[in-house]
Short mmCIF file of C-alpha atoms (C1' of nucleotides) in Angstrom, two decimals:
data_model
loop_
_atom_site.label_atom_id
_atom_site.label_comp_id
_atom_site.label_asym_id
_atom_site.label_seq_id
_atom_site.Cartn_x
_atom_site.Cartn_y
_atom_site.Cartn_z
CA UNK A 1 0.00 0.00 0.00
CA UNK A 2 0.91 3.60 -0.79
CA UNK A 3 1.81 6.71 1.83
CA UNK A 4 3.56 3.88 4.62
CA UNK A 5 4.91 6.92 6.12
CA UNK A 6 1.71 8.52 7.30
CA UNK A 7 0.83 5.30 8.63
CA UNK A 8 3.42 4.58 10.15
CA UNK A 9 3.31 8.13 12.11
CA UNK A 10 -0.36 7.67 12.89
CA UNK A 11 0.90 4.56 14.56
CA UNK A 12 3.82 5.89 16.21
CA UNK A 13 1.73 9.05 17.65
CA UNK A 14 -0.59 6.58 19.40
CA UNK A 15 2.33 4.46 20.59
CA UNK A 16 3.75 7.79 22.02
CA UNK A 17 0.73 8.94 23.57
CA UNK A 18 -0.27 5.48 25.62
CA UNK A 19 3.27 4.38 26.52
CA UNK A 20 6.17 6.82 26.00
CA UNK A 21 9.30 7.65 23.40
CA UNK A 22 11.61 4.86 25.42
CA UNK A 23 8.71 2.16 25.63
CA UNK A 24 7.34 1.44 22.59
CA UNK A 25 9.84 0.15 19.65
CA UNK A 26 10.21 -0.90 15.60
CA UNK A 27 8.82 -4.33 16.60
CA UNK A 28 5.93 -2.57 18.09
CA UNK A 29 5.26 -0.97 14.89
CA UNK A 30 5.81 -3.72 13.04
CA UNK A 31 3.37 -5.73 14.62
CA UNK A 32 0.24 -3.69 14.60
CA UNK A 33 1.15 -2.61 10.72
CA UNK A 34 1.92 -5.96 9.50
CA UNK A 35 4.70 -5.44 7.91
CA UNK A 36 8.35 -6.14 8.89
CA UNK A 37 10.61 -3.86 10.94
CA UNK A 38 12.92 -3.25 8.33
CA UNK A 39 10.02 -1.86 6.23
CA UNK A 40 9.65 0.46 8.94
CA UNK A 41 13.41 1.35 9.16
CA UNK A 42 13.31 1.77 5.30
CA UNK A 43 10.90 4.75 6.25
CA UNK A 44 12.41 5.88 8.73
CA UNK A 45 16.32 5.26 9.45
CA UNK A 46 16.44 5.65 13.08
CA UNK A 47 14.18 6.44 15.70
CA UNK A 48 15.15 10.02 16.32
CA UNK A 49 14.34 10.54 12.96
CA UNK A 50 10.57 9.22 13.34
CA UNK A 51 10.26 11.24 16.47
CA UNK A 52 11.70 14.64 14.16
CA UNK A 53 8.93 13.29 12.13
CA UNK A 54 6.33 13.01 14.31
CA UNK A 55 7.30 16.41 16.10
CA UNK A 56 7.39 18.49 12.73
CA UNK A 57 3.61 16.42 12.33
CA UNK A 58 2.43 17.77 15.49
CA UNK A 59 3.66 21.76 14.87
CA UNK A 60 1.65 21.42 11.53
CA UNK A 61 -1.53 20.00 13.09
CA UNK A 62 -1.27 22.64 16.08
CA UNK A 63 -0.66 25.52 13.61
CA UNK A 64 -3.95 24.34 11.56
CA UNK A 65 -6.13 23.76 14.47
CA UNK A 66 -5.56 26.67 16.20
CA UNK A 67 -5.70 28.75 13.00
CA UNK A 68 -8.76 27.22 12.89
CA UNK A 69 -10.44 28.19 16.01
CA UNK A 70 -9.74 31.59 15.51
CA UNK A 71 -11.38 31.71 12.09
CA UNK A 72 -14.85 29.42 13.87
CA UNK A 73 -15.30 32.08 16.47
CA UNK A 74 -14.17 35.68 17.38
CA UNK A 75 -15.30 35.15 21.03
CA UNK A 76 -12.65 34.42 23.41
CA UNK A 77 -14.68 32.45 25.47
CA UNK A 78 -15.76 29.86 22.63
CA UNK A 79 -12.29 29.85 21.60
CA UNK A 80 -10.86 28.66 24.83
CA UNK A 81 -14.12 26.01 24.98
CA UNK A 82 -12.92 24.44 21.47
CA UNK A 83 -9.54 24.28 22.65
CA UNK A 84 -10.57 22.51 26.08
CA UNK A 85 -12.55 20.37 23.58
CA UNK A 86 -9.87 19.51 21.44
CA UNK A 87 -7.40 18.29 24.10
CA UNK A 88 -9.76 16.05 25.36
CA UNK A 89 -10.29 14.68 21.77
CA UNK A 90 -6.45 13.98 21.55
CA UNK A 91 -6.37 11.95 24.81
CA UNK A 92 -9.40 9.93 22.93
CA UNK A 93 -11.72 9.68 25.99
CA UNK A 94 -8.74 9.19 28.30
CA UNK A 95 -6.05 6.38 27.37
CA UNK A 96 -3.76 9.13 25.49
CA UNK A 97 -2.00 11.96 26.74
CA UNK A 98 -0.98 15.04 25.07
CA UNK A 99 2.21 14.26 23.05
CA UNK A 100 3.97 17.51 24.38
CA UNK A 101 3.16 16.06 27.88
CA UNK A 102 5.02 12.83 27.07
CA UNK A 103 7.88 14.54 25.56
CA UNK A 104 9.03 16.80 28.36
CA UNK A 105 8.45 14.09 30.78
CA UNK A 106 11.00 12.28 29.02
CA UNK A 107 13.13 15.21 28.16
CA UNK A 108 16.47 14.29 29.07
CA UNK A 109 16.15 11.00 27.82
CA UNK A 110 14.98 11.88 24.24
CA UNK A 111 17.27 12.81 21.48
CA UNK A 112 18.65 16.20 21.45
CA UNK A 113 17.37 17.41 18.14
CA UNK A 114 13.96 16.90 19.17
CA UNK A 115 14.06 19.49 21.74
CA UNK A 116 13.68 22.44 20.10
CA UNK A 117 10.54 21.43 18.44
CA UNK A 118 9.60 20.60 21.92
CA UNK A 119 10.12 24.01 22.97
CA UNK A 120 8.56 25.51 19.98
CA UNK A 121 5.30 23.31 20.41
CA UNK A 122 4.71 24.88 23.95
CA UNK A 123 5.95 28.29 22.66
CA UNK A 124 3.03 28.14 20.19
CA UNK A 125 0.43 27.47 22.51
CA UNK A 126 1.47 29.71 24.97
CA UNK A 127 1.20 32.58 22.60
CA UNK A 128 -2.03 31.42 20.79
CA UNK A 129 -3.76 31.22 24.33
CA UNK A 130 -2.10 34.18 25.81
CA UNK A 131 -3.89 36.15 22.78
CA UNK A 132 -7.12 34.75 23.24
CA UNK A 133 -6.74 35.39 27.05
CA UNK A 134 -5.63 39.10 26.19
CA UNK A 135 -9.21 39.53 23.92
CA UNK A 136 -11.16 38.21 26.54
CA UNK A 137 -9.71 40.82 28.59
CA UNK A 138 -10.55 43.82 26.43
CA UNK A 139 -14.09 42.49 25.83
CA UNK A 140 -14.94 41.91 28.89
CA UNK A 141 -15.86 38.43 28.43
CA UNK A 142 -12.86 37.08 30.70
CA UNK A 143 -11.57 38.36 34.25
CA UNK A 144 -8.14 37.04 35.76
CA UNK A 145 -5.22 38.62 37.80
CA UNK A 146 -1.88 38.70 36.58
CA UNK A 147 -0.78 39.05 32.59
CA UNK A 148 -2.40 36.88 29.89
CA UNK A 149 1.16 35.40 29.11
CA UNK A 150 1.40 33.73 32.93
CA UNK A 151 -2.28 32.80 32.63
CA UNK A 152 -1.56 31.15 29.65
CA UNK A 153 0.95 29.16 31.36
CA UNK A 154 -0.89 28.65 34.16
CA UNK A 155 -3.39 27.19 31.87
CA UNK A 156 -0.99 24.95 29.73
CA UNK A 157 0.22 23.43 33.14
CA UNK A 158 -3.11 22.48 34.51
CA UNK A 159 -4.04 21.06 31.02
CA UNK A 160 -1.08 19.04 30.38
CA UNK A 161 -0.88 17.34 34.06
CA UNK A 162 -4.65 16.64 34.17
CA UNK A 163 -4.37 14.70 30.90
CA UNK A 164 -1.99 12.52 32.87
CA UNK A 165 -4.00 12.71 35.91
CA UNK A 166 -7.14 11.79 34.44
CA UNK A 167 -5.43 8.18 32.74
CA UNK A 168 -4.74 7.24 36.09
CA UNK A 169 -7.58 8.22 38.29
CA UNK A 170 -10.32 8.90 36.10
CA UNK A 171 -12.00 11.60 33.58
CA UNK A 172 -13.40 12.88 36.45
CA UNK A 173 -10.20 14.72 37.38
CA UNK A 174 -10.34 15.95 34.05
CA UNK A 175 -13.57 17.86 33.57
CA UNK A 176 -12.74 19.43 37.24
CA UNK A 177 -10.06 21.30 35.82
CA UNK A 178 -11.64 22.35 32.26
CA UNK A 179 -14.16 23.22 34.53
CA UNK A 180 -12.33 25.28 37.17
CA UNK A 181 -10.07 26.79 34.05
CA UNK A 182 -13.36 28.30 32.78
CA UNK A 183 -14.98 29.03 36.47
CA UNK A 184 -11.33 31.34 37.31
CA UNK A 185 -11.67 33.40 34.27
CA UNK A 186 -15.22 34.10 34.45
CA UNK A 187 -16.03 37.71 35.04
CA UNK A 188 -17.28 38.86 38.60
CA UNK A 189 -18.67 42.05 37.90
CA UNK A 190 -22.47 41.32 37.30
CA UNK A 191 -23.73 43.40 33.88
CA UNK A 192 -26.75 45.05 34.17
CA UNK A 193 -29.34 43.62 31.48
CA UNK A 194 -28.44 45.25 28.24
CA UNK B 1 28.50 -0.09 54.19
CA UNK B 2 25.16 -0.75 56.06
CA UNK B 3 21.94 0.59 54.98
CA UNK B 4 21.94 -0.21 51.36
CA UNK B 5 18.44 0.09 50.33
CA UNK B 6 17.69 3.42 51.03
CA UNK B 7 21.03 4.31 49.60
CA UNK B 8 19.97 2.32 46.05
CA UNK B 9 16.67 4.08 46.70
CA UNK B 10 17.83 7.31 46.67
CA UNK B 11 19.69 6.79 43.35
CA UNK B 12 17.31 4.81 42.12
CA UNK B 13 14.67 8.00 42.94
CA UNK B 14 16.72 10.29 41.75
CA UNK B 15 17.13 8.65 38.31
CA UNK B 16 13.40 8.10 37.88
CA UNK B 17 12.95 11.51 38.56
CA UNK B 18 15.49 12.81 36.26
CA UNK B 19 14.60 9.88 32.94
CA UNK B 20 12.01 7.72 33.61
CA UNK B 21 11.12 4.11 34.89
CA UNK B 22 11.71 2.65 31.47
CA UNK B 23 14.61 4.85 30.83
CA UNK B 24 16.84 3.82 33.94
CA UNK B 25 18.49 0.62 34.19
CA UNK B 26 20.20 -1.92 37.13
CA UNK B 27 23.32 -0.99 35.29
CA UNK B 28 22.84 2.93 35.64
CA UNK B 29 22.43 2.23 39.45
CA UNK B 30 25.46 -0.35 39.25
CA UNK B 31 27.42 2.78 38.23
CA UNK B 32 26.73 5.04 40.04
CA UNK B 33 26.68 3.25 43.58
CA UNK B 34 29.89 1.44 42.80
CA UNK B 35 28.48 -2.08 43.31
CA UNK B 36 27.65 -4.54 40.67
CA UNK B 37 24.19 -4.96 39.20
CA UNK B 38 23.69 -8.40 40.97
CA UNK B 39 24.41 -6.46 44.30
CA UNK B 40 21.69 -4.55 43.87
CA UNK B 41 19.77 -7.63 42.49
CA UNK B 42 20.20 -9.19 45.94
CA UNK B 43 18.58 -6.17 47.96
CA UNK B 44 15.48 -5.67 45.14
CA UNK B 45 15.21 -8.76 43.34
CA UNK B 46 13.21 -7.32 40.82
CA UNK B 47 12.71 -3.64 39.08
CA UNK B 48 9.28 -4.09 40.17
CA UNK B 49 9.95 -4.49 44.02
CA UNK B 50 12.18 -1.80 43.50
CA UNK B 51 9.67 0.50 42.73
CA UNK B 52 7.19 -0.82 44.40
CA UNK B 53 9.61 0.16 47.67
CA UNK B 54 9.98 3.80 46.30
CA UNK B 55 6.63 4.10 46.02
CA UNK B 56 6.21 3.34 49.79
CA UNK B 57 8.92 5.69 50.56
CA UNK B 58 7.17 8.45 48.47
CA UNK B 59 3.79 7.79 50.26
CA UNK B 60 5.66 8.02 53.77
CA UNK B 61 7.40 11.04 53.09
CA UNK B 62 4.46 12.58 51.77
CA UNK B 63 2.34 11.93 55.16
CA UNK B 64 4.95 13.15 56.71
CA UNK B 65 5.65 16.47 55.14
CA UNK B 66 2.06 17.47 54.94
CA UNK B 67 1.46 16.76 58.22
CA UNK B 68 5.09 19.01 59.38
CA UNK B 69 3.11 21.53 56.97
CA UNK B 70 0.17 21.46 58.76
CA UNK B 71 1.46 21.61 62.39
CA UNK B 72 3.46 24.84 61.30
CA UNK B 73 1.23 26.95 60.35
CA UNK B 74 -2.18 27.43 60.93
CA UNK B 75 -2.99 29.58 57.86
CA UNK B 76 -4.20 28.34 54.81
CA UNK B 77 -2.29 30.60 52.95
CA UNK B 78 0.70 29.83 54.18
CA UNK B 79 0.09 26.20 54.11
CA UNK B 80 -0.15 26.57 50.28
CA UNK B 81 2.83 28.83 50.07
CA UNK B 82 4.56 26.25 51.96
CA UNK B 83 3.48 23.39 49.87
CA UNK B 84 4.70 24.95 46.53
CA UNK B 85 8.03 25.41 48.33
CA UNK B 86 8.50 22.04 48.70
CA UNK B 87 7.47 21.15 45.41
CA UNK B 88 10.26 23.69 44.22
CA UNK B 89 12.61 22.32 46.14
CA UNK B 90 11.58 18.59 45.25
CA UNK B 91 12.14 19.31 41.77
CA UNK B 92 16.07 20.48 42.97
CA UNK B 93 15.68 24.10 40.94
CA UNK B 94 14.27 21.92 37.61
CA UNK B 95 16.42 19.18 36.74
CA UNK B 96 13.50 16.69 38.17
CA UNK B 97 9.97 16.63 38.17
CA UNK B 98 7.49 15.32 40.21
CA UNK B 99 7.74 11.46 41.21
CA UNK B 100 3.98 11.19 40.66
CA UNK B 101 3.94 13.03 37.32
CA UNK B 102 6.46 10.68 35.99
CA UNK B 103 5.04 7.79 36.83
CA UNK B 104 1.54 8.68 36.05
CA UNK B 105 3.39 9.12 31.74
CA UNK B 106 4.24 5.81 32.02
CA UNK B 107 1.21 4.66 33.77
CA UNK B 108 0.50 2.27 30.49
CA UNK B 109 3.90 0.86 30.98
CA UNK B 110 4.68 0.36 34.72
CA UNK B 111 4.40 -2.65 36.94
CA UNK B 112 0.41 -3.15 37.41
CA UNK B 113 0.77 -3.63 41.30
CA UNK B 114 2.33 -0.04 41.31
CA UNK B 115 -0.73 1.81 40.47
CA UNK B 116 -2.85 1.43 43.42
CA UNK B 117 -0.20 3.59 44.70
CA UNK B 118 -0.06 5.69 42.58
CA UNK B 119 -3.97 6.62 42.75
CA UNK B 120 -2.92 7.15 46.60
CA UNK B 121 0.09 9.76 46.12
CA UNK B 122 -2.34 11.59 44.03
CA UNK B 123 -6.11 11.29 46.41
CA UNK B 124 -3.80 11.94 49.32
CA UNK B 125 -2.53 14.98 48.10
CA UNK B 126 -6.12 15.71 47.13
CA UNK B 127 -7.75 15.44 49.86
CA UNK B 128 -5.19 17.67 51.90
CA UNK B 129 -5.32 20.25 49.84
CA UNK B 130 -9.08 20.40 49.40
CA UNK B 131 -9.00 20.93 53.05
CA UNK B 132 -6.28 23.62 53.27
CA UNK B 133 -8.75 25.41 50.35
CA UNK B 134 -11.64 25.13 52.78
CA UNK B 135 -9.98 25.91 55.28
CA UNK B 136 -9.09 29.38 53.27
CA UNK B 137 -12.34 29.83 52.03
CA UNK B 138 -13.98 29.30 55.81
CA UNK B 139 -11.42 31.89 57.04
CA UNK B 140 -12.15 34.29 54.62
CA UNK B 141 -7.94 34.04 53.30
CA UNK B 142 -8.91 32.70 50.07
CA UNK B 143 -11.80 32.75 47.70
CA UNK B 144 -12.49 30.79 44.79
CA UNK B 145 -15.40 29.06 42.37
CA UNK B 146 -16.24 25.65 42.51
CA UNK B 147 -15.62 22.99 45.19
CA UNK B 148 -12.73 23.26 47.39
CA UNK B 149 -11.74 19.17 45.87
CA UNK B 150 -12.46 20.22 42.40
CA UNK B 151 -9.97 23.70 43.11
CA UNK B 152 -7.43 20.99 44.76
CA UNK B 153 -6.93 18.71 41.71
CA UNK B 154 -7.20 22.01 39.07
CA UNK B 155 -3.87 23.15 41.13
CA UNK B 156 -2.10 19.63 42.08
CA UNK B 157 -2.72 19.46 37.54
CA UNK B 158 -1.04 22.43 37.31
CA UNK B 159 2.16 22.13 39.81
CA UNK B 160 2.46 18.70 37.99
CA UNK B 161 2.48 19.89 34.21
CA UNK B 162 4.44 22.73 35.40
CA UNK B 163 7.44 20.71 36.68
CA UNK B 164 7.87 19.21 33.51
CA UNK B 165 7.12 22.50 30.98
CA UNK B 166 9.76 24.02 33.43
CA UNK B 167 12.31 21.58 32.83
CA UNK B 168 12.17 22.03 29.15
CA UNK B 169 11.52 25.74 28.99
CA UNK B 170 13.18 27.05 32.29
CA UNK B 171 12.59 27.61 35.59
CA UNK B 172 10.60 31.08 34.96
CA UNK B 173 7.54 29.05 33.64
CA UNK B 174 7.25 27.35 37.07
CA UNK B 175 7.22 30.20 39.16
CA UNK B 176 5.05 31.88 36.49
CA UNK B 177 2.71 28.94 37.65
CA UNK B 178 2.68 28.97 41.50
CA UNK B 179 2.00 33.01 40.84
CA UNK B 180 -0.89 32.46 39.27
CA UNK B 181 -2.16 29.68 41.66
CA UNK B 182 -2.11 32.36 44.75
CA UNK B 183 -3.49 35.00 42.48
CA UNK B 184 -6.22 33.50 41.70
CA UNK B 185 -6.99 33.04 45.36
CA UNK B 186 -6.78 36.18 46.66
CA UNK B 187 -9.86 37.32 47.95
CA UNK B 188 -11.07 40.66 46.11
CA UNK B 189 -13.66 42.16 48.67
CA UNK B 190 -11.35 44.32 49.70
CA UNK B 191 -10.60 44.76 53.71
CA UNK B 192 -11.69 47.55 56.07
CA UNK B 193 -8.78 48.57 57.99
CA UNK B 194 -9.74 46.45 61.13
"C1'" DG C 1 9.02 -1.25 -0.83
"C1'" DT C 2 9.18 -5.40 1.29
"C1'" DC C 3 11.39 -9.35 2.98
"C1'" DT C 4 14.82 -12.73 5.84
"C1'" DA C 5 18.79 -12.89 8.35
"C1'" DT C 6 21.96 -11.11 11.35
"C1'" DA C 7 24.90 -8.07 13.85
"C1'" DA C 8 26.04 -5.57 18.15
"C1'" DC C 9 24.51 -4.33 22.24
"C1'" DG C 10 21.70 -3.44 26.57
"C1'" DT C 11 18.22 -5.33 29.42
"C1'" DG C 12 16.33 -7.81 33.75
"C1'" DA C 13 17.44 -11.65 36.14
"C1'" DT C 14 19.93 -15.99 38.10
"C1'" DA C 15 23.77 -19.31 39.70
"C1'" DG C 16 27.22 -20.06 42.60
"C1'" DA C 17 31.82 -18.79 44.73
"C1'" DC C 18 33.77 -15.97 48.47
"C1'" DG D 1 26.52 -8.66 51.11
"C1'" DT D 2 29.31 -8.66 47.31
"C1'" DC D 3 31.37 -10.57 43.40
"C1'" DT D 4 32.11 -12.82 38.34
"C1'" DA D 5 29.95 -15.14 34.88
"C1'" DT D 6 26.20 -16.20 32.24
"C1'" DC D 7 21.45 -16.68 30.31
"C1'" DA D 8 17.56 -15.52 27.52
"C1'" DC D 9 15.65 -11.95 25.40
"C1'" DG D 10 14.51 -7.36 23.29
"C1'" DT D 11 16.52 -3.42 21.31
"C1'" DT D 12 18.13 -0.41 17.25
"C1'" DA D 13 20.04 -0.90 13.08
"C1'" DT D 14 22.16 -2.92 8.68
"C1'" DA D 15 23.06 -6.16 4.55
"C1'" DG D 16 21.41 -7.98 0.69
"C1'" DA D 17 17.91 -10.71 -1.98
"C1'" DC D 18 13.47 -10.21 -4.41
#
DNA sequence: GTCTATAACGTGATAGAC
DNA sequence: GTCTATCACGTTATAGAC
């Protein structure tokens, strides 16, 4: 069949997101694709260069989704929602974790040329949110102490380590903190009716 | 020398902190205690026991902290404040993270009996902290939306996902983090002088 | 692009001497 | 309690045929 590669990255990405970088390997692949592990090396050489891969994958897909939700919705508010909404559609109900979060928990382990995409896949988010946390500010529709920037990372944190907390003790955890993320920004000053 | 174990525990803690459980090996502690991997065979037989005892450890020195916490201070405020201190320091200025936030990315991967403790570091810390936010909210030091339990895991998310983002990205990201935690807080009826 | 075969090495774990 | 030696296996990666 044509495009292995793609497949072979869809593959990968789910391998990432259950186990980790250091526990899943070519024979994994090559089992659940059927084909042998040197297909897969024929693909991809080495296994820092499917993670580059699968990195440079995951910059694209954040660029287009988030250029996305800006272009659904002007509304701060709905934009943040959608985002919530689409982390918990990439941990799939709750076996996955976000790929960033796997990464940096393995960070010294990985290979080094990974890390800058690393960097640059948190750097992205953190300015994407801290803009939609600086409109919500000037329209009103959001309410938080401190600058949009820290927010933002404050946000990114809670996010990342409730992905991981929710695999282990439930979705539960996880909807607590979407919902406390929205509950802290929420504006306190009641508006008068129109 | 005597005492062994907790000596091959605190290596062995140190590394899982630093990689991961998959990513350290009976060799790396070999090394680095200056004994031979079947030395350290004979006082953990198996990787699992071995982390099954640093698990323990973890949960004792957990009880134990939080409940030093508690007995030295009586403020909520300052429980917290106390609380992210340790966490700072746990993390030894960002070269680790968290014990429970590594082993909760390789929750797929590690030793099934392990869990169970796992769910425990994490509902213990819970549980304390949903009382310290009570606490706050009964003494009129904090105030807050939501549920004091449903505040508690929001934060514990967020010192967790912080620890690693700050390892990557540097230490200014974590104490963007705890910032924002106390902000948010912060009562904003403001106070009559007495 | 896929395969079989194999190399070179690291892994967790055990046997048995001291 | 520590050691040397070894086992069985999984790992990444390569060679070369089809």
């Amino acid at each position: 069949m044509m495009d292995r590669k793609p497949q072979i990255l869809d593959v990968a990405s789910e391998l990432l997101q259950t186990r980790s970088f250091t526990s899943f390997s070519y024979q994994d692949l090559s089992d659940r694709l059927g084909i042998s592990k040197a297909s897969v090396h024929h693909h991809f050489a080495s296994k820092e260069d499917l993670l580059l891969a699968l990195t440079a994958r995951y910059r694209a897909g954040q660029r287009k989704k988030l250029a996305e939700l800006d272009a659904q919705s002007e509304s701060p508010v709905e934009r943040l929602d959608a985002y919530l909404a689409w982390m918990t559609e990439l941990a799939s109900g709750g076996h996955k974790i976000c790929p960033l979060g796997t990464l940096q928990a393995e960070f010294n382990v990985i290979p080094e040329a990974v890390r800058a995409d690393i960097l640059e896949l948190f750097d992205y988010a953190k300015r994407w949110l801290s803009g939609v946390l600086t409109d919500g500010l000037d329209r009103g529709e959001m309410e938080f102490e401190g600058s949009p920037t820290e927010r933002a990372v404050f946000i990114l944190s809670a996010v990342q380590g409730a992905l991981q907390i929710a695999r282990a003790a439930g979705p539960k955890e996880f909807t607590a903190v979407t919902s406390q993320i929205k509950l802290a920004l929420k504006p306190r000053t009641e508006k008068v009716s129109s």
